[in-house]
CSV table of C-alpha atoms in Angstrom, one decimal:
chain,number,residue,atom,x,y,z
C,1,UNK,CA,0.0,0.0,0.0
C,2,UNK,CA,1.8,3.1,-1.3
C,3,UNK,CA,0.8,6.0,0.8
C,4,UNK,CA,2.5,8.7,-1.3
C,5,UNK,CA,2.1,8.5,-5.0
C,6,UNK,CA,3.6,10.5,-7.9
C,7,UNK,CA,1.8,9.2,-10.9
C,8,UNK,CA,3.9,10.9,-13.5
C,9,UNK,CA,7.3,9.2,-13.8
C,10,UNK,CA,8.5,12.0,-16.1
C,11,UNK,CA,7.8,15.5,-17.3
C,12,UNK,CA,9.3,17.5,-20.0
C,13,UNK,CA,8.9,21.3,-20.3
C,14,UNK,CA,10.4,24.1,-22.3
C,15,UNK,CA,12.8,26.6,-20.6
C,16,UNK,CA,10.9,29.6,-19.3
C,17,UNK,CA,7.6,27.8,-19.0
C,18,UNK,CA,5.9,26.5,-15.9
C,19,UNK,CA,6.6,23.0,-14.5
C,20,UNK,CA,3.9,21.4,-12.4
C,21,UNK,CA,4.7,18.2,-10.5
C,22,UNK,CA,1.9,16.4,-8.7
C,23,UNK,CA,1.7,14.2,-5.7
C,24,UNK,CA,-1.2,12.3,-4.0
C,25,UNK,CA,-1.4,10.8,-0.6
C,26,UNK,CA,-3.8,8.4,1.1
C,27,UNK,CA,-3.0,8.8,4.8
C,28,UNK,CA,-5.1,11.6,6.3
C,29,UNK,CA,-2.8,11.7,9.3
C,30,UNK,CA,0.0,13.2,7.2
C,31,UNK,CA,0.3,16.9,8.3
C,32,UNK,CA,3.7,17.9,6.9
C,33,UNK,CA,4.8,17.7,3.3
C,34,UNK,CA,8.1,18.2,1.6
C,35,UNK,CA,9.7,18.2,-1.9
C,36,UNK,CA,13.2,17.1,-2.5
C,37,UNK,CA,15.3,17.5,-5.6
C,38,UNK,CA,17.9,14.9,-6.6
C,39,UNK,CA,20.6,15.1,-9.2
C,40,UNK,CA,22.4,11.9,-10.5
C,41,UNK,CA,25.0,10.4,-8.2
C,42,UNK,CA,24.0,12.8,-5.4
C,43,UNK,CA,21.7,12.5,-2.4
C,44,UNK,CA,18.3,14.3,-2.3
C,45,UNK,CA,18.3,17.9,-1.2
C,46,UNK,CA,15.4,19.6,0.6
C,47,UNK,CA,13.6,22.1,-1.7
C,48,UNK,CA,10.4,23.3,0.0
C,49,UNK,CA,7.8,22.2,2.5
C,50,UNK,CA,4.3,23.0,3.6
C,51,UNK,CA,2.3,22.3,6.8
C,52,UNK,CA,-1.2,21.1,6.6
C,53,UNK,CA,-2.4,24.4,8.2
C,54,UNK,CA,-1.5,26.2,5.0
C,55,UNK,CA,-2.6,25.7,1.4
C,56,UNK,CA,0.3,27.5,-0.2
C,57,UNK,CA,4.0,28.1,0.4
C,58,UNK,CA,6.3,30.1,-1.9
C,59,UNK,CA,10.1,30.3,-2.1
C,60,UNK,CA,11.4,32.2,-5.1
C,61,UNK,CA,10.5,30.3,-8.3
C,62,UNK,CA,9.1,27.4,-6.3
C,63,UNK,CA,5.5,27.2,-4.9
C,64,UNK,CA,3.9,24.3,-3.3
C,65,UNK,CA,0.1,24.0,-3.1
C,66,UNK,CA,-1.8,21.7,-0.8
C,67,UNK,CA,-5.4,20.6,-1.3
C,68,UNK,CA,-6.2,18.6,1.9
C,69,UNK,CA,-9.7,17.6,0.8
C,70,UNK,CA,-8.3,16.0,-2.3
C,71,UNK,CA,-5.2,14.7,-0.5
C,72,UNK,CA,-3.2,16.3,-3.3
C,73,UNK,CA,-0.2,18.6,-3.5
C,74,UNK,CA,1.7,20.1,-6.4
C,75,UNK,CA,5.0,21.8,-6.9
C,76,UNK,CA,5.1,24.7,-9.4
C,77,UNK,CA,8.4,26.0,-10.8
C,78,UNK,CA,8.2,29.3,-12.7
C,79,UNK,CA,10.1,30.0,-14.8
C,80,UNK,CA,11.7,26.6,-15.4
C,81,UNK,CA,15.4,26.6,-16.1
C,82,UNK,CA,17.6,23.8,-17.5
C,83,UNK,CA,19.4,23.5,-14.1
C,84,UNK,CA,16.0,22.4,-12.7
C,85,UNK,CA,16.3,19.1,-14.6
C,86,UNK,CA,16.4,16.5,-11.9
C,87,UNK,CA,14.3,13.9,-10.1
C,88,UNK,CA,11.8,15.4,-7.7
C,89,UNK,CA,10.5,13.5,-4.7
C,90,UNK,CA,7.4,14.3,-2.8
C,91,UNK,CA,7.4,13.2,0.9
C,92,UNK,CA,4.9,13.3,3.7
C,93,UNK,CA,5.2,12.9,7.4
C,94,UNK,CA,3.2,13.1,10.7
C,95,UNK,CA,4.4,15.8,13.1
C,96,UNK,CA,7.5,16.3,10.9
C,97,UNK,CA,8.7,12.9,11.9
C,98,UNK,CA,9.6,10.0,9.6
C,99,UNK,CA,9.1,10.8,6.0
C,100,UNK,CA,7.3,8.6,3.5
C,101,UNK,CA,8.5,9.2,0.0
C,102,UNK,CA,6.9,8.9,-3.4
C,103,UNK,CA,8.7,7.3,-6.3
C,104,UNK,CA,9.8,10.5,-7.9
C,105,UNK,CA,9.2,12.4,-11.1
C,106,UNK,CA,12.0,13.1,-13.5
C,107,UNK,CA,11.8,16.7,-14.8
C,108,UNK,CA,13.6,17.6,-18.0
C,109,UNK,CA,13.7,21.3,-18.9
C,110,UNK,CA,14.7,21.8,-22.6
C,111,UNK,CA,16.6,24.9,-23.6
G,1,UNK,CA,30.8,23.1,6.3
G,2,UNK,CA,31.5,19.5,5.2
G,3,UNK,CA,28.5,17.4,4.1
G,4,UNK,CA,27.5,13.9,4.9
G,5,UNK,CA,30.2,11.5,3.8
G,6,UNK,CA,29.6,7.9,2.8
G,7,UNK,CA,31.9,5.1,1.7
G,8,UNK,CA,32.3,3.2,-0.4
G,9,UNK,CA,30.5,4.9,-3.3
G,10,UNK,CA,30.0,1.6,-5.2
G,11,UNK,CA,30.1,-2.0,-4.2
G,12,UNK,CA,29.5,-5.2,-6.2
G,13,UNK,CA,29.2,-8.5,-4.3
G,14,UNK,CA,27.9,-12.0,-4.8
G,15,UNK,CA,24.7,-13.1,-3.1
G,16,UNK,CA,25.2,-14.6,0.4
G,17,UNK,CA,28.3,-12.4,0.9
G,18,UNK,CA,28.4,-9.7,3.5
G,19,UNK,CA,28.9,-6.0,3.0
G,20,UNK,CA,29.2,-2.9,5.2
G,21,UNK,CA,28.6,0.8,4.5
G,22,UNK,CA,30.0,3.7,6.5
G,23,UNK,CA,28.5,7.1,7.1
G,24,UNK,CA,30.0,10.2,8.7
G,25,UNK,CA,27.3,12.8,9.5
G,26,UNK,CA,27.7,16.5,9.6
G,27,UNK,CA,29.5,17.6,12.7
G,28,UNK,CA,27.1,18.2,15.6
G,29,UNK,CA,24.1,16.4,14.0
G,30,UNK,CA,22.5,14.2,16.6
G,31,UNK,CA,20.1,12.4,14.3
G,32,UNK,CA,21.3,10.0,11.7
G,33,UNK,CA,19.2,8.0,9.2
G,34,UNK,CA,19.8,5.1,6.8
G,35,UNK,CA,17.6,4.8,3.8
G,36,UNK,CA,17.3,2.2,1.0
G,37,UNK,CA,16.4,3.5,-2.4
G,38,UNK,CA,15.6,0.8,-5.0
G,39,UNK,CA,15.9,1.8,-8.6
G,40,UNK,CA,12.7,3.6,-9.7
G,41,UNK,CA,11.4,4.1,-6.1
G,42,UNK,CA,11.7,6.7,-3.5
G,43,UNK,CA,14.0,6.4,-0.4
G,44,UNK,CA,12.7,4.1,2.3
G,45,UNK,CA,13.8,4.6,5.9
G,46,UNK,CA,15.6,1.6,7.4
G,47,UNK,CA,16.7,3.0,10.7
G,48,UNK,CA,16.9,6.3,12.6
G,49,UNK,CA,19.4,7.1,15.4
G,50,UNK,CA,19.2,9.8,18.0
G,51,UNK,CA,22.8,10.1,19.2
G,52,UNK,CA,23.7,6.4,19.7
G,53,UNK,CA,20.2,5.2,20.4
G,54,UNK,CA,17.8,3.7,17.9
G,55,UNK,CA,14.6,5.8,17.5
G,56,UNK,CA,12.9,3.8,14.7
G,57,UNK,CA,14.0,0.5,13.0
G,58,UNK,CA,10.6,-0.8,12.1
G,59,UNK,CA,11.5,-1.2,8.5
G,60,UNK,CA,14.9,-2.8,9.0
G,61,UNK,CA,15.0,-6.5,7.9
G,62,UNK,CA,16.7,-7.5,11.2
G,63,UNK,CA,17.4,-11.1,10.1
G,64,UNK,CA,20.1,-9.8,7.7
G,65,UNK,CA,20.6,-6.0,8.3
G,66,UNK,CA,22.2,-4.5,11.3
G,67,UNK,CA,23.3,-0.9,12.1
G,68,UNK,CA,25.2,0.8,14.8
G,69,UNK,CA,26.3,4.2,15.8
G,70,UNK,CA,29.0,3.9,18.4
G,71,UNK,CA,29.7,7.1,20.3
G,72,UNK,CA,26.9,8.8,18.5
G,73,UNK,CA,28.9,10.0,15.5
G,74,UNK,CA,29.8,7.6,12.7
G,75,UNK,CA,27.5,4.8,11.7
G,76,UNK,CA,27.8,1.5,9.9
G,77,UNK,CA,25.1,-0.5,8.1
G,78,UNK,CA,25.8,-4.1,7.5
G,79,UNK,CA,24.1,-6.7,5.3
G,80,UNK,CA,24.8,-10.4,6.0
G,81,UNK,CA,24.0,-12.4,4.0
G,82,UNK,CA,23.1,-10.3,1.0
G,83,UNK,CA,20.3,-11.2,-1.4
G,84,UNK,CA,19.7,-10.1,-5.0
G,85,UNK,CA,16.8,-7.8,-3.9
G,86,UNK,CA,19.2,-5.8,-1.7
G,87,UNK,CA,20.6,-4.2,-4.8
G,88,UNK,CA,19.9,-0.5,-4.2
G,89,UNK,CA,21.4,2.8,-3.3
G,90,UNK,CA,21.9,3.2,0.5
G,91,UNK,CA,21.6,6.8,1.6
G,92,UNK,CA,22.7,8.2,4.9
G,93,UNK,CA,21.3,11.5,6.1
G,94,UNK,CA,21.7,13.5,9.3
G,95,UNK,CA,20.0,16.4,11.0
G,96,UNK,CA,20.4,18.6,14.0
G,97,UNK,CA,16.9,17.7,15.2
G,98,UNK,CA,14.7,14.7,14.4
G,99,UNK,CA,12.5,16.7,12.0
G,100,UNK,CA,12.2,15.9,8.3
G,101,UNK,CA,12.9,19.3,6.9
G,102,UNK,CA,16.4,19.6,8.2
G,103,UNK,CA,17.8,16.3,6.8
G,104,UNK,CA,21.0,16.5,4.8
G,105,UNK,CA,21.7,13.5,2.6
G,106,UNK,CA,25.0,12.0,1.6
G,107,UNK,CA,25.8,10.9,-2.0
G,108,UNK,CA,24.8,7.3,-1.2
G,109,UNK,CA,26.5,3.9,-1.8
G,110,UNK,CA,25.3,2.0,-4.8
G,111,UNK,CA,25.2,-1.8,-4.1
G,112,UNK,CA,24.9,-4.4,-6.8
G,113,UNK,CA,24.3,-8.0,-5.6
G,114,UNK,CA,25.0,-10.6,-8.3
């Protein structure tokens, strides 16, 4: 039973356009959500997070939206840059404890 | 500030052999995590230490996996005996506090079991 799902294994966008990465979860106890970015041969790095008391969190070009009723969150990257090409993992936790990760979405930003 | 160090970076072994991975967390980080990432999947937590005590090892296959964090600094993860399905990247992460946001990951050790 996978509690965090990223249904799109890959996404390709043009430089300068918006990238939207999606994530769904099933456990209603999750109250803290994170996005990580991973380059090849490196470990994941924390990108942005959101608490369940909010529905939006913004950090520069990155915005995370949370829809609790739909158990869905999304990461928006605007504008997308070639350096954003990486694998993006969605993760969820209870009380900011142990994280449960999705399987990742590979984003390719074309120049 | 130096990041999380892991060694070796790559390891190839035969099934039923044993293998050990080493992790040196960021200085001063009390919390240390070991994750297993199978190709095409997200990281799965194997064990979490707070200083030298185990906080969570619920997903560690204890019949073949073991981990220790002597003196609350470096940590080793051992697999004995290895199975084909243990082929994965083993990631170590550390944090000042046991909260998810502040985890810093090492580059991982890629294990291939033949």
